[in-house]
Coordinates of C-alpha atoms in Angstrom, one line a residue:
Chain A
M958 CA -12.0 -14.6 5.3
E959 CA -13.1 -15.1 1.7
N960 CA -10.6 -16.8 -0.7
P961 CA -11.6 -16.5 -4.6
D962 CA -8.8 -18.4 -6.2
P963 CA -7.5 -21.2 -5.3
P964 CA -4.7 -20.8 -2.5
S965 CA -1.5 -23.1 -5.1
M966 CA -1.8 -20.6 -6.6
K967 CA -2.3 -17.3 -4.7
E968 CA 0.7 -18.3 -2.5
E969 CA 3.2 -18.9 -5.2
L970 CA 2.1 -15.8 -6.2
L971 CA 2.2 -14.5 -3.0
S972 CA 5.9 -15.8 -2.1
L973 CA 7.0 -14.6 -5.6
H974 CA 6.6 -11.2 -4.3
I975 CA 8.5 -11.2 -1.1
R976 CA 11.2 -12.9 -3.8
L977 CA 11.1 -10.7 -5.8
L978 CA 10.5 -7.2 -3.6
A979 CA 13.1 -8.1 -0.6
P980 CA 16.7 -6.8 -3.4
F981 CA 14.3 -3.5 -3.9
T982 CA 13.1 -2.6 0.1
G983 CA 15.6 -1.1 1.5
S984 CA 16.0 -3.8 4.4
S985 CA 16.8 -5.8 2.6
K986 CA 20.6 -4.4 2.4
S987 CA 21.3 -5.0 6.4
S988 CA 19.1 -8.6 6.9
S989 CA 20.7 -10.9 3.2
P990 CA 24.2 -11.8 3.1
D991 CA 26.3 -10.3 0.2
P992 CA 27.7 -13.5 -1.8
I993 CA 30.9 -10.9 -2.1
T994 CA 31.4 -10.5 1.3
E995 CA 30.0 -14.0 2.5
G996 CA 32.5 -16.3 4.2
F997 CA 34.6 -14.0 5.5
E998 CA 35.4 -13.1 9.6
G999 CA 36.0 -9.9 10.4
G1000 CA 39.3 -10.1 10.7
D1001 CA 40.2 -11.3 6.9
F1002 CA 37.7 -8.3 5.9
E1003 CA 39.5 -5.3 7.7
D1004 CA 42.4 -6.3 6.0
L1005 CA 41.0 -5.7 2.3
A1006 CA 39.0 -2.6 3.7
I1007 CA 42.6 -1.1 4.5
F1008 CA 44.3 -2.3 1.2
G1009 CA 40.7 -0.5 -0.3
M1010 CA 41.8 2.9 2.2
D1011 CA 45.4 3.1 1.2
K1012 CA 44.9 3.1 -2.1
V1013 CA 41.6 5.6 -2.1
T1014 CA 43.8 7.5 0.6
R1015 CA 47.0 7.7 -2.5
L1016 CA 44.8 8.3 -5.7
A1017 CA 43.5 11.4 -3.1
S1018 CA 46.0 13.1 -1.7
E1019 CA 47.0 14.0 -5.2
K1020 CA 47.0 17.7 -5.6
G1021 CA 44.7 19.7 -7.8
V1022 CA 41.5 17.8 -8.3
V1023 CA 40.2 14.3 -7.6
L1024 CA 37.2 12.5 -9.2
F1025 CA 36.9 8.7 -8.3
S1026 CA 33.5 7.8 -11.0
K1027 CA 32.4 4.2 -13.0
S1028 CA 32.2 4.7 -16.2
S1029 CA 28.7 4.3 -16.0
C1030 CA 27.3 6.0 -14.1
C1031 CA 25.8 9.4 -15.1
M1032 CA 25.4 10.8 -11.9
C1033 CA 29.7 11.3 -12.2
Y1034 CA 29.4 12.2 -15.4
A1035 CA 26.9 15.1 -14.5
V1036 CA 30.1 16.3 -12.1
K1037 CA 32.2 15.8 -14.9
I1038 CA 30.7 18.3 -16.7
L1039 CA 30.3 20.7 -14.5
F1040 CA 34.1 20.8 -13.4
Q1041 CA 34.7 21.3 -17.3
E1042 CA 32.3 23.9 -17.9
L1043 CA 34.0 26.0 -14.4
G1044 CA 38.2 24.9 -16.1
V1045 CA 38.9 22.2 -14.1
T1046 CA 39.8 18.8 -15.3
P1047 CA 40.4 16.4 -12.2
T1048 CA 42.0 13.9 -12.0
V1049 CA 39.2 10.4 -12.8
H1050 CA 39.2 6.8 -11.1
E1051 CA 37.1 4.3 -13.1
I1052 CA 37.0 2.2 -10.0
D1053 CA 34.2 0.2 -11.7
Q1054 CA 37.8 -0.8 -14.6
D1055 CA 40.5 -0.8 -11.3
P1056 CA 40.8 -4.7 -10.3
E1057 CA 41.1 -3.7 -6.6
G1058 CA 38.0 -1.2 -8.0
W1059 CA 35.4 -3.3 -4.7
E1060 CA 37.8 -2.7 -2.1
M1061 CA 37.7 0.7 -3.5
E1062 CA 34.0 0.7 -3.0
K1063 CA 34.2 -0.4 0.4
A1064 CA 37.1 2.5 1.7
L1065 CA 35.2 5.5 -0.1
M1066 CA 31.2 3.9 1.7
R1067 CA 33.3 4.3 5.3
L1068 CA 34.7 7.9 4.4
G1069 CA 30.6 8.6 4.2
C1070 CA 29.9 8.6 0.6
N1071 CA 26.8 6.5 -0.2
G1072 CA 26.8 6.9 -3.7
P1073 CA 29.9 5.5 -3.6
V1074 CA 30.3 7.5 -6.6
P1075 CA 30.9 9.9 -7.9
A1076 CA 33.3 10.7 -4.4
I1077 CA 35.6 13.7 -5.1
F1078 CA 38.8 15.0 -3.0
I1079 CA 40.2 18.4 -4.1
G1080 CA 43.5 19.3 -2.5
G1081 CA 43.4 15.9 -0.5
K1082 CA 40.7 16.7 1.3
L1083 CA 37.4 15.0 0.9
V1084 CA 34.5 17.8 -0.2
G1085 CA 31.9 14.5 -0.9
S1086 CA 29.0 13.9 -3.1
T1087 CA 26.6 15.8 -5.6
N1088 CA 25.3 16.9 -2.7
E1089 CA 28.3 19.1 -1.6
V1090 CA 29.5 19.9 -4.7
M1091 CA 26.2 21.4 -5.6
S1092 CA 25.8 23.2 -2.2
L1093 CA 29.2 24.5 -2.1
H1094 CA 29.0 25.9 -5.4
L1095 CA 25.5 27.5 -5.3
S1096 CA 27.4 29.2 -2.2
G1097 CA 29.7 30.7 -3.9
G1098 CA 33.0 28.6 -1.7
L1099 CA 34.2 26.5 -4.1
M1100 CA 35.6 28.6 -7.0
P1101 CA 37.5 29.2 -3.5
M1102 CA 39.0 26.3 -3.6
L1103 CA 39.3 25.4 -7.4
K1104 CA 41.1 28.4 -7.9
P1105 CA 44.5 27.1 -8.3
Y1106 CA 44.0 24.3 -10.0
Q1107 CA 42.2 26.1 -13.4
T1108 CA 43.9 25.3 -16.6
L1109 CA 43.7 28.4 -18.5
C1110 CA 42.2 27.5 -22.0
Chain B
M371 CA 37.2 -26.0 -9.2
D372 CA 33.8 -26.1 -10.6
F373 CA 30.6 -24.6 -8.0
P374 CA 27.9 -25.6 -8.6
S375 CA 27.0 -22.6 -9.7
T376 CA 25.3 -23.9 -13.0
Q377 CA 22.3 -26.0 -11.8
F378 CA 20.6 -23.4 -9.3
V379 CA 21.1 -20.5 -13.3
S380 CA 18.8 -23.2 -14.7
S381 CA 16.3 -24.0 -12.0
Q382 CA 13.7 -23.7 -12.9
T383 CA 11.7 -22.9 -8.9
M384 CA 12.6 -19.9 -7.3
A385 CA 12.5 -21.5 -4.3
T386 CA 15.4 -23.3 -4.6
Y387 CA 18.5 -20.3 -4.8
E388 CA 20.4 -20.3 -1.6
P389 CA 23.1 -18.5 0.0
I390 CA 26.8 -19.0 -1.3
H391 CA 28.2 -20.5 1.1
Q392 CA 31.7 -21.5 -1.1
I393 CA 33.0 -17.8 -1.8
G394 CA 36.1 -17.1 0.7
M395 CA 39.3 -20.5 1.7
W396 CA 39.3 -22.5 -0.6
G397 CA 40.3 -24.9 1.5
E398 CA 37.0 -24.8 2.6
N399 CA 35.3 -25.5 -0.9
F400 CA 36.5 -28.9 -1.3
K401 CA 35.3 -29.7 2.4
S402 CA 32.0 -29.2 0.5
I403 CA 31.6 -30.3 -3.3
S404 CA 29.6 -33.2 -2.4
N405 CA 31.6 -36.0 -4.7
P406 CA 30.8 -40.1 -3.3
N407 CA 33.8 -40.8 -4.7
I408 CA 35.8 -38.9 -2.5
S409 CA 35.9 -39.8 0.4
A410 CA 36.3 -37.6 3.6
S411 CA 39.6 -38.3 4.5
V412 CA 40.8 -38.1 1.1
I413 CA 40.2 -34.1 0.9
V414 CA 40.9 -33.2 4.4
D415 CA 44.3 -34.9 2.9
V416 CA 45.1 -33.4 1.1
V417 CA 43.7 -29.3 2.5
N418 CA 46.5 -30.2 5.1
K419 CA 49.6 -31.5 2.1
L420 CA 48.3 -28.1 0.3
E421 CA 48.8 -26.2 3.7
N422 CA 51.9 -27.8 4.7
E423 CA 53.1 -26.6 1.6
S424 CA 52.6 -22.7 2.3
E425 CA 54.3 -23.6 5.4
T426 CA 57.3 -25.1 4.4
T427 CA 57.3 -22.1 1.7
S428 CA 57.3 -19.8 4.5
H429 CA 59.9 -22.1 6.3
E430 CA 62.6 -21.7 3.4
M431 CA 62.0 -17.6 3.4
L432 CA 62.5 -18.1 6.7
A433 CA 66.1 -19.4 6.6
S434 CA 67.4 -16.8 3.5
S435 CA 66.6 -13.9 4.6
S436 CA 66.6 -11.6 7.4
K437 CA 64.0 -11.8 11.4
H438 CA 62.6 -8.5 10.9
D439 CA 62.2 -9.7 7.3
Q440 CA 60.9 -13.0 7.6
E441 CA 58.2 -11.6 9.9
A442 CA 57.0 -8.7 7.4
S443 CA 56.4 -11.6 3.9
K444 CA 54.4 -14.8 6.1
P445 CA 51.2 -12.7 6.6
F446 CA 52.0 -10.1 3.8
D447 CA 51.5 -13.6 1.3
K448 CA 48.8 -15.2 3.1
I449 CA 47.2 -11.4 2.6
Q450 CA 48.0 -11.4 -1.1
R451 CA 47.1 -15.2 -2.4
R452 CA 43.4 -14.1 0.3
L453 CA 42.7 -11.2 -1.4
A454 CA 43.6 -12.4 -5.3
Q455 CA 41.4 -15.4 -4.2
N456 CA 38.6 -13.6 -3.0
R457 CA 39.9 -11.1 -6.2
E458 CA 38.3 -14.1 -8.4
A459 CA 36.0 -15.0 -5.9
A460 CA 33.7 -12.5 -5.8
R461 CA 34.2 -11.6 -9.6
K462 CA 32.7 -14.8 -10.0
S463 CA 30.3 -14.2 -7.3
R464 CA 29.2 -10.9 -9.2
L465 CA 29.2 -12.7 -12.9
R466 CA 25.8 -15.3 -11.0
K467 CA 24.6 -12.7 -9.0
K468 CA 23.4 -10.6 -12.0
A469 CA 22.5 -13.3 -14.5
Y470 CA 20.2 -14.3 -11.6
V471 CA 19.3 -10.7 -10.9
Q472 CA 18.3 -10.3 -14.7
Q473 CA 16.3 -13.8 -14.6
L474 CA 14.4 -12.2 -11.6
E475 CA 13.3 -8.9 -13.1
N476 CA 12.4 -11.3 -15.7
S477 CA 10.5 -12.8 -13.8
R478 CA 8.5 -9.7 -12.0
L479 CA 7.9 -8.2 -15.6
K480 CA 5.9 -12.0 -16.2
L481 CA 4.4 -11.3 -12.7
I482 CA 3.2 -8.6 -13.3
Q483 CA 1.7 -8.5 -16.9
L484 CA -0.2 -11.8 -14.9
E485 CA -1.5 -10.0 -11.9
Q486 CA -3.4 -7.1 -14.3
E487 CA -4.0 -10.2 -16.3
L488 CA -5.4 -12.0 -12.7
E489 CA -7.7 -8.7 -12.1
R490 CA -9.2 -8.0 -15.4
S491 CA -10.6 -11.0 -15.1
R492 CA -11.7 -10.6 -11.4
Q493 CA -13.0 -7.7 -12.1
Q494 CA -14.9 -9.5 -14.6
Q495 CA -16.7 -12.0 -12.5
G496 CA -17.2 -9.8 -10.1
L497 CA -14.7 -11.6 -7.7
Y498 CA -13.9 -7.8 -6.7
V499 CA -11.4 -8.6 -2.8
G500 CA -9.8 -6.0 -0.9
G501 CA -10.0 -1.7 -0.6
G502 CA -7.4 -0.4 -2.4
L503 CA -5.0 0.6 0.0
D504 CA -4.8 -3.0 0.4
T505 CA -1.1 -3.1 -1.5
G506 CA -1.1 -7.4 0.6
H507 CA -3.3 -8.0 -2.0
L508 CA -2.6 -5.9 -4.5
G509 CA 0.8 -6.0 -5.0
I510 CA 3.4 -4.0 -6.0
S511 CA 1.2 -1.8 -8.5
G512 CA -0.4 -1.1 -5.3
A513 CA 1.9 -0.2 -3.4
V514 CA 2.6 2.1 -5.8
N515 CA -0.8 3.4 -6.2
S516 CA -1.7 3.7 -2.9
G517 CA 2.3 6.0 -2.4
I518 CA 0.4 8.1 -5.5
A519 CA -2.7 8.5 -3.6
A520 CA -0.3 9.9 -0.1
F521 CA 1.1 12.2 -2.4
E522 CA -1.7 13.5 -4.2
L523 CA -3.6 14.5 -1.4
G524 CA -1.1 15.9 0.4
Y525 CA -0.4 17.6 -1.8
E526 CA -3.6 18.8 -1.9
R527 CA -3.3 20.2 2.0
W528 CA -0.4 21.7 0.8
M529 CA -1.4 24.0 -1.9
E530 CA -4.0 24.9 1.0
E531 CA -1.4 25.7 3.1
R532 CA 0.7 27.9 0.4
N533 CA -2.4 29.7 -0.8
K534 CA -3.6 30.3 2.5
Q535 CA 0.2 31.7 2.9
I536 CA -0.1 34.2 0.6
C537 CA -2.8 35.7 1.2
E538 CA -0.5 36.7 5.0
L539 CA 2.3 37.6 3.6
R540 CA -0.1 40.1 1.7
S541 CA -1.6 41.7 4.5
A542 CA 1.1 41.2 6.0
L543 CA 3.4 43.5 3.8
N544 CA 0.7 46.1 3.2
A545 CA 0.2 46.5 7.1
Q546 CA 3.7 47.4 7.7
I547 CA 4.7 44.5 10.6
S548 CA 7.4 43.8 12.3
D549 CA 10.3 42.7 10.6
I550 CA 10.8 39.9 13.4
E551 CA 7.2 38.9 13.0
L552 CA 8.0 38.7 8.7
R553 CA 10.3 36.7 9.7
I554 CA 8.8 34.1 11.3
L555 CA 6.2 33.8 8.0
V556 CA 9.5 33.5 5.5
E557 CA 10.7 31.1 7.8
S558 CA 7.4 29.0 7.1
G559 CA 7.3 29.6 3.0
M560 CA 10.4 28.2 3.0
S561 CA 9.7 24.9 4.9
H562 CA 6.4 25.1 3.6
Y563 CA 8.4 24.2 0.1
F564 CA 11.2 21.9 1.9
E565 CA 7.8 20.2 3.0
L566 CA 7.4 19.5 -0.8
F567 CA 10.1 18.7 -1.7
R568 CA 10.2 15.8 1.2
M569 CA 7.0 15.0 0.3
K570 CA 8.8 14.8 -3.9
S571 CA 10.9 12.1 -2.4
S572 CA 9.3 9.6 -0.7
V573 CA 7.4 8.9 -4.0
A574 CA 9.8 9.2 -6.3
K575 CA 11.4 6.0 -4.6
A576 CA 7.4 4.4 -5.7
D577 CA 7.6 5.9 -8.9
V578 CA 9.8 8.4 -10.2
F579 CA 7.7 8.7 -13.3
Y580 CA 5.0 10.3 -11.8
V581 CA 7.3 12.3 -10.5
M582 CA 9.5 13.5 -13.8
S583 CA 5.8 13.8 -14.9
G584 CA 4.8 16.5 -12.7
K585 CA 0.9 14.5 -13.6
W586 CA -0.1 16.8 -10.0
K587 CA 0.6 19.9 -11.2
T588 CA -1.8 21.9 -13.9
S589 CA -0.7 22.4 -17.3
A590 CA 1.2 25.4 -17.7
E591 CA 3.0 24.8 -14.7
R592 CA 3.9 21.9 -16.7
F593 CA 4.8 23.7 -19.5
F594 CA 7.9 25.1 -18.2
S595 CA 8.8 21.5 -16.0
W596 CA 12.9 20.5 -15.5
I597 CA 13.8 17.6 -13.9
G598 CA 10.1 16.9 -12.7
G599 CA 9.6 20.6 -11.2
F600 CA 10.5 24.4 -11.9
R601 CA 14.1 25.6 -12.8
P602 CA 16.3 27.4 -10.4
S603 CA 18.0 29.9 -12.6
E604 CA 14.2 30.6 -14.2
L605 CA 12.4 31.4 -10.3
L606 CA 15.9 33.8 -10.2
K607 CA 14.1 35.3 -12.8
V608 CA 10.8 35.7 -12.8
L609 CA 11.1 36.4 -8.1
V610 CA 14.4 39.4 -9.1
P611 CA 12.9 42.4 -10.5
Q612 CA 9.9 41.8 -7.6
I613 CA 12.3 42.8 -4.7
D614 CA 14.0 45.7 -5.8
P615 CA 16.1 47.6 -4.7
L616 CA 18.9 45.7 -4.3
T617 CA 22.5 46.5 -2.7
D618 CA 25.0 46.5 -5.1
Q619 CA 26.4 43.6 -3.1
Q620 CA 23.2 41.5 -3.4
I621 CA 23.1 42.3 -7.5
L622 CA 26.7 41.1 -7.5
D623 CA 25.6 37.7 -5.8
V624 CA 22.5 37.1 -7.4
C625 CA 23.9 37.2 -10.1
N626 CA 26.8 35.1 -8.7
L627 CA 24.0 32.6 -7.7
K628 CA 22.2 32.7 -10.7
Q629 CA 25.4 31.7 -12.8
S630 CA 26.5 28.9 -10.8
C631 CA 22.5 27.5 -11.5
Q632 CA 22.6 27.9 -14.9
Q633 CA 25.6 26.2 -14.7
A634 CA 24.4 23.7 -12.1
E635 CA 21.1 22.7 -14.3
D636 CA 23.8 22.9 -17.8
A637 CA 25.3 19.4 -15.4
L638 CA 22.3 17.9 -14.8
S639 CA 20.9 17.7 -18.0
Q640 CA 23.4 16.5 -19.7
G641 CA 23.8 13.6 -17.1
M642 CA 20.3 13.5 -18.1
E643 CA 20.6 13.2 -22.1
K644 CA 23.4 10.9 -20.7
L645 CA 21.2 8.5 -18.8
R646 CA 18.0 8.5 -21.8
E647 CA 21.3 7.4 -24.1
T648 CA 22.4 4.9 -21.9
V649 CA 19.1 3.4 -21.2
S650 CA 18.3 3.6 -24.7
A651 CA 21.4 1.6 -25.8
T652 CA 20.9 -0.9 -23.6
L653 CA 17.8 -1.0 -24.7
A654 CA 18.3 -2.0 -28.0
S655 CA 21.9 -3.8 -27.4
D656 CA 20.8 -7.5 -29.1
Q657 CA 19.7 -8.1 -32.4
M658 CA 15.9 -7.2 -32.5
G659 CA 13.3 -9.9 -33.2
Q660 CA 13.4 -12.7 -30.4
G661 CA 10.3 -10.5 -28.1
I662 CA 10.5 -8.7 -25.3
Y663 CA 11.1 -10.6 -22.0
V664 CA 14.8 -10.1 -22.6
P665 CA 17.2 -9.1 -20.1
Q666 CA 18.0 -6.3 -22.1
V667 CA 14.6 -5.1 -21.2
A668 CA 15.9 -6.1 -17.4
M669 CA 19.6 -4.1 -17.2
A670 CA 17.8 -1.3 -18.8
M671 CA 16.0 -1.5 -15.5
E672 CA 19.2 -1.5 -13.8
K673 CA 20.1 1.3 -15.3
L674 CA 17.2 3.5 -15.4
E675 CA 17.7 3.2 -11.4
A676 CA 19.5 6.3 -11.5
L677 CA 16.5 9.0 -12.5
V678 CA 16.1 8.9 -8.9
R679 CA 19.5 10.0 -8.1
F680 CA 18.6 13.0 -10.4
V681 CA 14.8 13.7 -9.6
N682 CA 16.4 14.2 -6.0
Q683 CA 19.3 16.3 -7.3
A684 CA 17.8 18.6 -8.8
D685 CA 14.6 18.7 -6.2
H686 CA 18.2 19.9 -3.6
L687 CA 19.9 21.7 -5.8
R688 CA 16.0 24.2 -5.6
Q689 CA 16.4 23.6 -2.3
Q690 CA 19.5 25.1 -2.2
T691 CA 18.2 28.0 -5.0
L692 CA 16.1 29.1 -2.5
Q693 CA 18.3 28.9 1.0
Q694 CA 21.0 31.1 -0.1
M695 CA 18.3 33.6 -1.4
S696 CA 17.0 33.6 1.4
Y697 CA 20.9 34.7 3.0
I698 CA 21.2 37.0 0.9
L699 CA 17.6 39.2 1.2
T700 CA 16.6 40.8 3.7
T701 CA 13.3 40.3 5.5
R702 CA 11.3 41.9 3.7
Q703 CA 13.1 41.4 0.0
A704 CA 12.2 37.8 1.0
A705 CA 9.2 38.3 2.4
R706 CA 7.8 39.5 -0.9
G707 CA 9.9 37.3 -2.9
L708 CA 7.8 34.3 -1.1
L709 CA 5.0 36.4 -2.4
A710 CA 5.8 37.0 -6.3
L711 CA 7.1 33.3 -6.4
G712 CA 3.3 32.1 -4.3
E713 CA 1.6 35.2 -7.0
Y714 CA 3.3 33.1 -9.8
I715 CA 2.5 29.8 -9.8
Q716 CA -1.5 31.2 -8.9
R717 CA -0.6 32.9 -12.0
L718 CA 0.9 30.2 -14.0
Q719 CA -2.8 28.4 -12.7
A720 CA -5.0 30.2 -13.4
L721 CA -3.4 30.5 -16.9
S722 CA -4.0 26.7 -17.3
T723 CA -8.2 26.6 -15.8
L724 CA -8.2 29.8 -18.3
W725 CA -6.2 27.6 -21.5
A726 CA -8.6 24.4 -21.0
N727 CA -12.2 26.3 -20.8
H728 CA -11.5 28.7 -23.5
P729 CA -13.2 28.1 -27.3
R730 CA -11.3 26.5 -29.6
K731 CA -12.4 26.9 -33.9
P732 CA -13.7 23.6 -34.9
A733 CA -11.4 21.2 -36.6

């Protein structure tokens, strides 16, 4: 095979490719060790996940519309705008400003929220993320759920 | 307790990044610090002493509290302490990870520039190796290009199929075929659109800006573009007059659907605006005059990842709009709607061609 480049430079370029691309390919999520959870055995992690889940379920069961968000997340901002337009003021928990934010994030992911934010609960029940809220709204199912919590202004 | 983190952040060779083993129990940290002046036995002694201390405190609590409390507090304390330690370790780890990723991103920018220079000089010297689809040789930009090439090929076929379906719908509606047969045509028309959304989602992962630009579409279609495609509420405005007459219930349902679409579109549009503000602010967050390959660019890239989410969400909105319309309308109405939509886009395409060819007054 013809190889016009000096082998060393090409090898360096290729190895740099692999190193740089790995975090951006979907597979790396499962194969590379997460520096945050590495060093923990299964039992330890379970304790922490339980604390996160406790906090999330406690906050989620508050009356009305509960939104788990991150202050830096623009999709969360879009969902906040939507609720505003619908005359609802959700209780917003910015998990990136919460000391137990990481535990809450893991808990939300375990509940099936891939984002993991935005995650919306209405009347204590998990509605889902942006997809579910949009689908529900277009099918006409969101307004009846929000009716008891609308603030008349 | 100092992790040897400062070493790898400033290291010149990327090859020396090692997974952080030191996160976790602080006892293990003492064991892994390589200080030749502290012998292994001393380290083990210190660890044992501290572990004994924690046991003695819990023994004291044993003496003063009831049996029930003692069972509950010992593991609880341990968990609380581990939580606090982990939080600290996680925080440090996140900072390290962030610094590393920023450095990686900077290198990535430099690498892309180097690659382009290399490609240019190779072509100049006539040493062009490999075909367009050999992504291994072309690297990152090659992978993106092949994703786009695949999409454009797929879109060509998709358009051919769609034009065929429009002809079938037209003749079916004129020929007064049965509702059942019409239903089949409607279903295949709907799933054809869903297929396009799948293709777009795939290419958005490779190059979201390509999807945002709408390059595969004609100029008049692009004029009406909203986050990489048609605006659902506009679609409804175009279609509804074509599928008269509607029952009162249908009119109400369509009205509600239009309003929901508009509200969802508003929310997404404002989210997009926020994204632009965020990227812009990040890019300009330091004092200018420091050059181009600064961390701000890498940080802005992180923020820009959200654009893929918005494009996917907009397509999801389009899909849901089509879906809801198919529930509200009868089969015949849905067929007329699909035909109207297809013809409308064909007219937009004709407009683009006409515009491109019409004689203009010289400047």
